[in-house]
Amino acid sequence: MTATPVALILGSGPRVGASVAQKFASSGYKVAVTSRNATNGKTPEGHLSLKADLSKPDTVPAVFDAVKAEFKAPPTVVVYNAAALTPPPEEGSPLTVPLEKFTSDLNVNAVSPYVAAQQALAGWETLPKGTKTAFIFTGNILNTVVRPVPVFTTLGVGKSAAAYWIGVADAAYSARGYR
């Protein structure tokens, strides 16, 4: 395995994701980025670019496999920056979001990051002891405060669910040095 650290950014758009990728690259990391619209290959900056539909959690392991194949090492840092939001079709009525959209958004906001964390942990277990690792989940206040804003229903549900499993995982794995 390579000594060069690897960063994987899941949900790398032109703003936050691209900036995070650049920061890791400038700090010496090999970088892989994913987005729904990516073309598998390399970005103009030289990062590994992978197409990923995070509304389908069963596709997440293939992303980690591709990163390991390219860099001969698992990612040491995983940044989950994807989010999904479906506004209720009836303004002010949060329970009008169709079930298939609610489920899809929940997959992006809570289930796929859970699978990504599982994959990250499995990769970290193969690294030498003392290797610095991190799982970073981007979010907002919706994971800590219930705001009565119907348009944020699917996003808030997902962020709240993810906040719970992230807190439990942090308590369970921080003693191993996994953050």
mmCIF file with all atom_site columns, C-alpha atoms in Angstrom:
data_model
loop_
_atom_site.group_PDB
_atom_site.id
_atom_site.type_symbol
_atom_site.label_atom_id
_atom_site.label_alt_id
_atom_site.label_comp_id
_atom_site.label_asym_id
_atom_site.label_entity_id
_atom_site.label_seq_id
_atom_site.pdbx_PDB_ins_code
_atom_site.Cartn_x
_atom_site.Cartn_y
_atom_site.Cartn_z
_atom_site.occupancy
_atom_site.B_iso_or_equiv
_atom_site.pdbx_formal_charge
_atom_site.auth_seq_id
_atom_site.auth_comp_id
_atom_site.auth_asym_id
_atom_site.auth_atom_id
_atom_site.pdbx_PDB_model_num
ATOM 1   C CA . MET A 1 1   ? 0.000   0.000  0.000   1.00 0.00 ? 1   MET A CA 1
ATOM 2   C CA . THR A 1 2   ? 1.060   3.532  -0.697  1.00 0.00 ? 2   THR A CA 1
ATOM 3   C CA . ALA A 1 3   ? 2.133   5.951  2.030   1.00 0.00 ? 3   ALA A CA 1
ATOM 4   C CA . THR A 1 4   ? 0.332   8.798  0.266   1.00 0.00 ? 4   THR A CA 1
ATOM 5   C CA . PRO A 1 5   ? -3.028  9.480  1.924   1.00 0.00 ? 5   PRO A CA 1
ATOM 6   C CA . VAL A 1 6   ? -6.175  9.187  -0.163  1.00 0.00 ? 6   VAL A CA 1
ATOM 7   C CA . ALA A 1 7   ? -9.270  11.381 0.093   1.00 0.00 ? 7   ALA A CA 1
ATOM 8   C CA . LEU A 1 8   ? -12.632 10.338 -1.349  1.00 0.00 ? 8   LEU A CA 1
ATOM 9   C CA . ILE A 1 9   ? -15.288 13.019 -1.749  1.00 0.00 ? 9   ILE A CA 1
ATOM 10  C CA . LEU A 1 10  ? -18.760 11.600 -2.289  1.00 0.00 ? 10  LEU A CA 1
ATOM 11  C CA . GLY A 1 11  ? -20.935 14.303 -3.794  1.00 0.00 ? 11  GLY A CA 1
ATOM 12  C CA . SER A 1 12  ? -18.409 16.608 -5.359  1.00 0.00 ? 12  SER A CA 1
ATOM 13  C CA . GLY A 1 13  ? -20.101 19.508 -7.052  1.00 0.00 ? 13  GLY A CA 1
ATOM 14  C CA . PRO A 1 14  ? -18.522 22.656 -8.485  1.00 0.00 ? 14  PRO A CA 1
ATOM 15  C CA . ARG A 1 15  ? -18.580 24.555 -5.183  1.00 0.00 ? 15  ARG A CA 1
ATOM 16  C CA . VAL A 1 16  ? -18.024 22.766 -1.867  1.00 0.00 ? 16  VAL A CA 1
ATOM 17  C CA . GLY A 1 17  ? -16.878 19.433 -3.287  1.00 0.00 ? 17  GLY A CA 1
ATOM 18  C CA . ALA A 1 18  ? -14.406 20.980 -5.722  1.00 0.00 ? 18  ALA A CA 1
ATOM 19  C CA . SER A 1 19  ? -12.977 23.239 -3.009  1.00 0.00 ? 19  SER A CA 1
ATOM 20  C CA . VAL A 1 20  ? -12.590 20.327 -0.594  1.00 0.00 ? 20  VAL A CA 1
ATOM 21  C CA . ALA A 1 21  ? -10.887 18.239 -3.299  1.00 0.00 ? 21  ALA A CA 1
ATOM 22  C CA . GLN A 1 22  ? -8.457  21.059 -4.059  1.00 0.00 ? 22  GLN A CA 1
ATOM 23  C CA . LYS A 1 23  ? -7.617  21.511 -0.370  1.00 0.00 ? 23  LYS A CA 1
ATOM 24  C CA . PHE A 1 24  ? -6.847  17.825 0.090   1.00 0.00 ? 24  PHE A CA 1
ATOM 25  C CA . ALA A 1 25  ? -4.802  17.722 -3.128  1.00 0.00 ? 25  ALA A CA 1
ATOM 26  C CA . SER A 1 26  ? -2.773  20.753 -2.019  1.00 0.00 ? 26  SER A CA 1
ATOM 27  C CA . SER A 1 27  ? -2.102  18.933 1.264   1.00 0.00 ? 27  SER A CA 1
ATOM 28  C CA . GLY A 1 28  ? -0.565  15.962 -0.541  1.00 0.00 ? 28  GLY A CA 1
ATOM 29  C CA . TYR A 1 29  ? -3.561  13.638 -0.837  1.00 0.00 ? 29  TYR A CA 1
ATOM 30  C CA . LYS A 1 30  ? -4.490  11.601 -3.857  1.00 0.00 ? 30  LYS A CA 1
ATOM 31  C CA . VAL A 1 31  ? -8.098  12.568 -4.519  1.00 0.00 ? 31  VAL A CA 1
ATOM 32  C CA . ALA A 1 32  ? -11.144 10.783 -5.878  1.00 0.00 ? 32  ALA A CA 1
ATOM 33  C CA . VAL A 1 33  ? -14.415 12.639 -6.448  1.00 0.00 ? 33  VAL A CA 1
ATOM 34  C CA . THR A 1 34  ? -17.891 11.404 -7.268  1.00 0.00 ? 34  THR A CA 1
ATOM 35  C CA . SER A 1 35  ? -21.027 12.977 -8.647  1.00 0.00 ? 35  SER A CA 1
ATOM 36  C CA . ARG A 1 36  ? -24.177 11.943 -10.464 1.00 0.00 ? 36  ARG A CA 1
ATOM 37  C CA . ASN A 1 37  ? -22.959 13.559 -13.672 1.00 0.00 ? 37  ASN A CA 1
ATOM 38  C CA . ALA A 1 38  ? -19.303 12.539 -13.599 1.00 0.00 ? 38  ALA A CA 1
ATOM 39  C CA . THR A 1 39  ? -17.606 10.812 -16.453 1.00 0.00 ? 39  THR A CA 1
ATOM 40  C CA . ASN A 1 40  ? -15.408 8.039  -15.116 1.00 0.00 ? 40  ASN A CA 1
ATOM 41  C CA . GLY A 1 41  ? -11.813 9.076  -15.654 1.00 0.00 ? 41  GLY A CA 1
ATOM 42  C CA . LYS A 1 42  ? -9.835  12.123 -14.534 1.00 0.00 ? 42  LYS A CA 1
ATOM 43  C CA . THR A 1 43  ? -10.910 15.666 -13.779 1.00 0.00 ? 43  THR A CA 1
ATOM 44  C CA . PRO A 1 44  ? -8.971  18.565 -15.362 1.00 0.00 ? 44  PRO A CA 1
ATOM 45  C CA . GLU A 1 45  ? -7.161  18.837 -11.994 1.00 0.00 ? 45  GLU A CA 1
ATOM 46  C CA . GLY A 1 46  ? -6.079  15.192 -12.246 1.00 0.00 ? 46  GLY A CA 1
ATOM 47  C CA . HIS A 1 47  ? -8.423  13.740 -9.615  1.00 0.00 ? 47  HIS A CA 1
ATOM 48  C CA . LEU A 1 48  ? -10.012 10.342 -10.135 1.00 0.00 ? 48  LEU A CA 1
ATOM 49  C CA . SER A 1 49  ? -13.605 11.047 -11.180 1.00 0.00 ? 49  SER A CA 1
ATOM 50  C CA . LEU A 1 50  ? -16.330 8.447  -10.654 1.00 0.00 ? 50  LEU A CA 1
ATOM 51  C CA . LYS A 1 51  ? -20.013 8.506  -11.455 1.00 0.00 ? 51  LYS A CA 1
ATOM 52  C CA . ALA A 1 52  ? -22.126 7.630  -8.414  1.00 0.00 ? 52  ALA A CA 1
ATOM 53  C CA . ASP A 1 53  ? -25.869 7.664  -7.848  1.00 0.00 ? 53  ASP A CA 1
ATOM 54  C CA . LEU A 1 54  ? -26.053 7.870  -4.065  1.00 0.00 ? 54  LEU A CA 1
ATOM 55  C CA . SER A 1 55  ? -29.813 7.332  -4.097  1.00 0.00 ? 55  SER A CA 1
ATOM 56  C CA . LYS A 1 56  ? -28.816 3.679  -4.633  1.00 0.00 ? 56  LYS A CA 1
ATOM 57  C CA . PRO A 1 57  ? -26.830 2.598  -1.553  1.00 0.00 ? 57  PRO A CA 1
ATOM 58  C CA . ASP A 1 58  ? -25.832 -0.724 -3.115  1.00 0.00 ? 58  ASP A CA 1
ATOM 59  C CA . THR A 1 59  ? -23.608 1.182  -5.592  1.00 0.00 ? 59  THR A CA 1
ATOM 60  C CA . VAL A 1 60  ? -21.372 2.666  -2.855  1.00 0.00 ? 60  VAL A CA 1
ATOM 61  C CA . PRO A 1 61  ? -19.048 -0.359 -2.410  1.00 0.00 ? 61  PRO A CA 1
ATOM 62  C CA . ALA A 1 62  ? -18.083 -0.198 -6.110  1.00 0.00 ? 62  ALA A CA 1
ATOM 63  C CA . VAL A 1 63  ? -16.875 3.378  -5.602  1.00 0.00 ? 63  VAL A CA 1
ATOM 64  C CA . PHE A 1 64  ? -14.569 2.251  -2.792  1.00 0.00 ? 64  PHE A CA 1
ATOM 65  C CA . ASP A 1 65  ? -13.362 -0.668 -4.939  1.00 0.00 ? 65  ASP A CA 1
ATOM 66  C CA . ALA A 1 66  ? -12.526 1.722  -7.785  1.00 0.00 ? 66  ALA A CA 1
ATOM 67  C CA . VAL A 1 67  ? -10.587 4.011  -5.444  1.00 0.00 ? 67  VAL A CA 1
ATOM 68  C CA . LYS A 1 68  ? -8.611  1.070  -4.033  1.00 0.00 ? 68  LYS A CA 1
ATOM 69  C CA . ALA A 1 69  ? -7.888  -0.214 -7.545  1.00 0.00 ? 69  ALA A CA 1
ATOM 70  C CA . GLU A 1 70  ? -6.648  3.185  -8.721  1.00 0.00 ? 70  GLU A CA 1
ATOM 71  C CA . PHE A 1 71  ? -4.562  4.165  -5.707  1.00 0.00 ? 71  PHE A CA 1
ATOM 72  C CA . LYS A 1 72  ? -3.658  0.698  -4.358  1.00 0.00 ? 72  LYS A CA 1
ATOM 73  C CA . ALA A 1 73  ? -4.996  1.795  -0.973  1.00 0.00 ? 73  ALA A CA 1
ATOM 74  C CA . PRO A 1 74  ? -8.346  2.576  0.618   1.00 0.00 ? 74  PRO A CA 1
ATOM 75  C CA . PRO A 1 75  ? -9.282  6.181  1.293   1.00 0.00 ? 75  PRO A CA 1
ATOM 76  C CA . THR A 1 76  ? -7.965  7.454  4.613   1.00 0.00 ? 76  THR A CA 1
ATOM 77  C CA . VAL A 1 77  ? -10.403 10.361 4.535   1.00 0.00 ? 77  VAL A CA 1
ATOM 78  C CA . VAL A 1 78  ? -13.974 10.086 3.295   1.00 0.00 ? 78  VAL A CA 1
ATOM 79  C CA . VAL A 1 79  ? -16.023 13.252 2.885   1.00 0.00 ? 79  VAL A CA 1
ATOM 80  C CA . TYR A 1 80  ? -19.746 12.656 2.399   1.00 0.00 ? 80  TYR A CA 1
ATOM 81  C CA . ASN A 1 81  ? -21.028 15.863 0.832   1.00 0.00 ? 81  ASN A CA 1
ATOM 82  C CA . ALA A 1 82  ? -24.122 14.632 -1.014  1.00 0.00 ? 82  ALA A CA 1
ATOM 83  C CA . ALA A 1 83  ? -27.620 15.730 -0.071  1.00 0.00 ? 83  ALA A CA 1
ATOM 84  C CA . ALA A 1 84  ? -31.111 15.416 -1.507  1.00 0.00 ? 84  ALA A CA 1
ATOM 85  C CA . LEU A 1 85  ? -34.228 17.483 -0.985  1.00 0.00 ? 85  LEU A CA 1
ATOM 86  C CA . THR A 1 86  ? -37.689 17.024 -2.457  1.00 0.00 ? 86  THR A CA 1
ATOM 87  C CA . PRO A 1 87  ? -40.046 19.890 -1.628  1.00 0.00 ? 87  PRO A CA 1
ATOM 88  C CA . PRO A 1 88  ? -43.612 18.821 -0.887  1.00 0.00 ? 88  PRO A CA 1
ATOM 89  C CA . PRO A 1 89  ? -45.757 19.246 -4.008  1.00 0.00 ? 89  PRO A CA 1
ATOM 90  C CA . GLU A 1 90  ? -48.398 20.911 -1.844  1.00 0.00 ? 90  GLU A CA 1
ATOM 91  C CA . GLU A 1 91  ? -46.810 23.951 -0.234  1.00 0.00 ? 91  GLU A CA 1
ATOM 92  C CA . GLY A 1 92  ? -46.829 23.740 3.542   1.00 0.00 ? 92  GLY A CA 1
ATOM 93  C CA . SER A 1 93  ? -47.852 20.077 3.578   1.00 0.00 ? 93  SER A CA 1
ATOM 94  C CA . PRO A 1 94  ? -44.823 17.882 4.414   1.00 0.00 ? 94  PRO A CA 1
ATOM 95  C CA . LEU A 1 95  ? -46.705 14.592 4.109   1.00 0.00 ? 95  LEU A CA 1
ATOM 96  C CA . THR A 1 96  ? -47.405 15.113 0.400   1.00 0.00 ? 96  THR A CA 1
ATOM 97  C CA . VAL A 1 97  ? -43.886 14.100 -0.676  1.00 0.00 ? 97  VAL A CA 1
ATOM 98  C CA . PRO A 1 98  ? -44.341 10.881 -2.681  1.00 0.00 ? 98  PRO A CA 1
ATOM 99  C CA . LEU A 1 99  ? -42.965 7.795  -0.940  1.00 0.00 ? 99  LEU A CA 1
ATOM 100 C CA . GLU A 1 100 ? -40.502 7.018  -3.741  1.00 0.00 ? 100 GLU A CA 1
ATOM 101 C CA . LYS A 1 101 ? -38.991 10.524 -3.466  1.00 0.00 ? 101 LYS A CA 1
ATOM 102 C CA . PHE A 1 102 ? -38.933 10.335 0.355   1.00 0.00 ? 102 PHE A CA 1
ATOM 103 C CA . THR A 1 103 ? -37.121 6.986  0.152   1.00 0.00 ? 103 THR A CA 1
ATOM 104 C CA . SER A 1 104 ? -34.681 8.210  -2.483  1.00 0.00 ? 104 SER A CA 1
ATOM 105 C CA . ASP A 1 105 ? -33.808 11.301 -0.426  1.00 0.00 ? 105 ASP A CA 1
ATOM 106 C CA . LEU A 1 106 ? -33.447 9.196  2.727   1.00 0.00 ? 106 LEU A CA 1
ATOM 107 C CA . ASN A 1 107 ? -31.040 6.942  0.838   1.00 0.00 ? 107 ASN A CA 1
ATOM 108 C CA . VAL A 1 108 ? -28.874 9.915  -0.183  1.00 0.00 ? 108 VAL A CA 1
ATOM 109 C CA . ASN A 1 109 ? -29.021 11.636 3.209   1.00 0.00 ? 109 ASN A CA 1
ATOM 110 C CA . ALA A 1 110 ? -28.711 8.680  5.623   1.00 0.00 ? 110 ALA A CA 1
ATOM 111 C CA . VAL A 1 111 ? -28.396 5.216  4.076   1.00 0.00 ? 111 VAL A CA 1
ATOM 112 C CA . SER A 1 112 ? -25.620 5.781  1.512   1.00 0.00 ? 112 SER A CA 1
ATOM 113 C CA . PRO A 1 113 ? -23.429 7.635  4.023   1.00 0.00 ? 113 PRO A CA 1
ATOM 114 C CA . TYR A 1 114 ? -23.963 4.681  6.392   1.00 0.00 ? 114 TYR A CA 1
ATOM 115 C CA . VAL A 1 115 ? -22.743 2.289  3.673   1.00 0.00 ? 115 VAL A CA 1
ATOM 116 C CA . ALA A 1 116 ? -19.838 4.655  2.945   1.00 0.00 ? 116 ALA A CA 1
ATOM 117 C CA . ALA A 1 117 ? -18.883 4.621  6.633   1.00 0.00 ? 117 ALA A CA 1
ATOM 118 C CA . GLN A 1 118 ? -18.992 0.801  6.618   1.00 0.00 ? 118 GLN A CA 1
ATOM 119 C CA . GLN A 1 119 ? -16.700 0.751  3.579   1.00 0.00 ? 119 GLN A CA 1
ATOM 120 C CA . ALA A 1 120 ? -14.360 3.325  5.129   1.00 0.00 ? 120 ALA A CA 1
ATOM 121 C CA . LEU A 1 121 ? -14.068 1.289  8.333   1.00 0.00 ? 121 LEU A CA 1
ATOM 122 C CA . ALA A 1 122 ? -13.343 -1.894 6.385   1.00 0.00 ? 122 ALA A CA 1
ATOM 123 C CA . GLY A 1 123 ? -10.558 -0.104 4.507   1.00 0.00 ? 123 GLY A CA 1
ATOM 124 C CA . TRP A 1 124 ? -9.104  1.480  7.636   1.00 0.00 ? 124 TRP A CA 1
ATOM 125 C CA . GLU A 1 125 ? -8.843  -1.945 9.258   1.00 0.00 ? 125 GLU A CA 1
ATOM 126 C CA . THR A 1 126 ? -6.301  -2.841 6.535   1.00 0.00 ? 126 THR A CA 1
ATOM 127 C CA . LEU A 1 127 ? -4.088  0.193  7.157   1.00 0.00 ? 127 LEU A CA 1
ATOM 128 C CA . PRO A 1 128 ? -1.078  0.266  9.481   1.00 0.00 ? 128 PRO A CA 1
ATOM 129 C CA . LYS A 1 129 ? -1.874  1.186  13.084  1.00 0.00 ? 129 LYS A CA 1
ATOM 130 C CA . GLY A 1 130 ? -1.588  4.898  13.689  1.00 0.00 ? 130 GLY A CA 1
ATOM 131 C CA . THR A 1 131 ? -2.740  5.899  10.204  1.00 0.00 ? 131 THR A CA 1
ATOM 132 C CA . LYS A 1 132 ? -4.814  9.057  10.531  1.00 0.00 ? 132 LYS A CA 1
ATOM 133 C CA . THR A 1 133 ? -8.341  8.556  9.270   1.00 0.00 ? 133 THR A CA 1
ATOM 134 C CA . ALA A 1 134 ? -11.526 10.583 9.175   1.00 0.00 ? 134 ALA A CA 1
ATOM 135 C CA . PHE A 1 135 ? -15.113 10.302 7.990   1.00 0.00 ? 135 PHE A CA 1
ATOM 136 C CA . ILE A 1 136 ? -16.527 13.776 7.432   1.00 0.00 ? 136 ILE A CA 1
ATOM 137 C CA . PHE A 1 137 ? -20.270 14.194 6.965   1.00 0.00 ? 137 PHE A CA 1
ATOM 138 C CA . THR A 1 138 ? -21.268 17.628 5.782   1.00 0.00 ? 138 THR A CA 1
ATOM 139 C CA . GLY A 1 139 ? -24.531 18.917 7.048   1.00 0.00 ? 139 GLY A CA 1
ATOM 140 C CA . ASN A 1 140 ? -26.355 21.744 8.623   1.00 0.00 ? 140 ASN A CA 1
ATOM 141 C CA . ILE A 1 141 ? -28.484 22.590 11.610  1.00 0.00 ? 141 ILE A CA 1
ATOM 142 C CA . LEU A 1 142 ? -31.226 20.219 10.418  1.00 0.00 ? 142 LEU A CA 1
ATOM 143 C CA . ASN A 1 143 ? -29.459 17.358 12.198  1.00 0.00 ? 143 ASN A CA 1
ATOM 144 C CA . THR A 1 144 ? -29.732 19.052 15.592  1.00 0.00 ? 144 THR A CA 1
ATOM 145 C CA . VAL A 1 145 ? -32.859 21.203 15.570  1.00 0.00 ? 145 VAL A CA 1
ATOM 146 C CA . VAL A 1 146 ? -36.314 20.418 14.210  1.00 0.00 ? 146 VAL A CA 1
ATOM 147 C CA . ARG A 1 147 ? -37.274 23.428 12.149  1.00 0.00 ? 147 ARG A CA 1
ATOM 148 C CA . PRO A 1 148 ? -40.951 23.546 11.180  1.00 0.00 ? 148 PRO A CA 1
ATOM 149 C CA . VAL A 1 149 ? -40.191 24.253 7.519   1.00 0.00 ? 149 VAL A CA 1
ATOM 150 C CA . PRO A 1 150 ? -42.056 21.727 5.340   1.00 0.00 ? 150 PRO A CA 1
ATOM 151 C CA . VAL A 1 151 ? -39.772 22.247 2.349   1.00 0.00 ? 151 VAL A CA 1
ATOM 152 C CA . PHE A 1 152 ? -36.889 20.722 4.368   1.00 0.00 ? 152 PHE A CA 1
ATOM 153 C CA . THR A 1 153 ? -38.767 17.571 5.443   1.00 0.00 ? 153 THR A CA 1
ATOM 154 C CA . THR A 1 154 ? -36.812 14.951 3.471   1.00 0.00 ? 154 THR A CA 1
ATOM 155 C CA . LEU A 1 155 ? -33.458 16.627 4.045   1.00 0.00 ? 155 LEU A CA 1
ATOM 156 C CA . GLY A 1 156 ? -34.077 17.061 7.781   1.00 0.00 ? 156 GLY A CA 1
ATOM 157 C CA . VAL A 1 157 ? -35.228 13.459 8.265   1.00 0.00 ? 157 VAL A CA 1
ATOM 158 C CA . GLY A 1 158 ? -32.091 12.162 6.553   1.00 0.00 ? 158 GLY A CA 1
ATOM 159 C CA . LYS A 1 159 ? -29.670 14.475 8.357   1.00 0.00 ? 159 LYS A CA 1
ATOM 160 C CA . SER A 1 160 ? -31.248 13.627 11.722  1.00 0.00 ? 160 SER A CA 1
ATOM 161 C CA . ALA A 1 161 ? -31.039 9.875  11.056  1.00 0.00 ? 161 ALA A CA 1
ATOM 162 C CA . ALA A 1 162 ? -27.414 10.159 9.972   1.00 0.00 ? 162 ALA A CA 1
ATOM 163 C CA . ALA A 1 163 ? -26.523 12.274 13.007  1.00 0.00 ? 163 ALA A CA 1
ATOM 164 C CA . TYR A 1 164 ? -27.663 9.455  15.277  1.00 0.00 ? 164 TYR A CA 1
ATOM 165 C CA . TRP A 1 165 ? -25.668 6.641  13.662  1.00 0.00 ? 165 TRP A CA 1
ATOM 166 C CA . ILE A 1 166 ? -22.625 8.931  13.305  1.00 0.00 ? 166 ILE A CA 1
ATOM 167 C CA . GLY A 1 167 ? -22.732 9.711  17.041  1.00 0.00 ? 167 GLY A CA 1
ATOM 168 C CA . VAL A 1 168 ? -22.986 6.028  17.921  1.00 0.00 ? 168 VAL A CA 1
ATOM 169 C CA . ALA A 1 169 ? -20.162 5.113  15.502  1.00 0.00 ? 169 ALA A CA 1
ATOM 170 C CA . ASP A 1 170 ? -17.934 7.871  16.861  1.00 0.00 ? 170 ASP A CA 1
ATOM 171 C CA . ALA A 1 171 ? -18.376 6.550  20.399  1.00 0.00 ? 171 ALA A CA 1
ATOM 172 C CA . ALA A 1 172 ? -17.737 2.972  19.285  1.00 0.00 ? 172 ALA A CA 1
ATOM 173 C CA . TYR A 1 173 ? -14.665 3.555  17.089  1.00 0.00 ? 173 TYR A CA 1
ATOM 174 C CA . SER A 1 174 ? -12.872 6.643  18.409  1.00 0.00 ? 174 SER A CA 1
ATOM 175 C CA . ALA A 1 175 ? -10.768 4.528  20.784  1.00 0.00 ? 175 ALA A CA 1
ATOM 176 C CA . ARG A 1 176 ? -9.297  2.849  17.662  1.00 0.00 ? 176 ARG A CA 1
ATOM 177 C CA . GLY A 1 177 ? -8.348  6.255  16.311  1.00 0.00 ? 177 GLY A CA 1
ATOM 178 C CA . TYR A 1 178 ? -11.099 6.301  13.708  1.00 0.00 ? 178 TYR A CA 1
ATOM 179 C CA . ARG A 1 179 ? -12.897 9.646  13.537  1.00 0.00 ? 179 ARG A CA 1
#
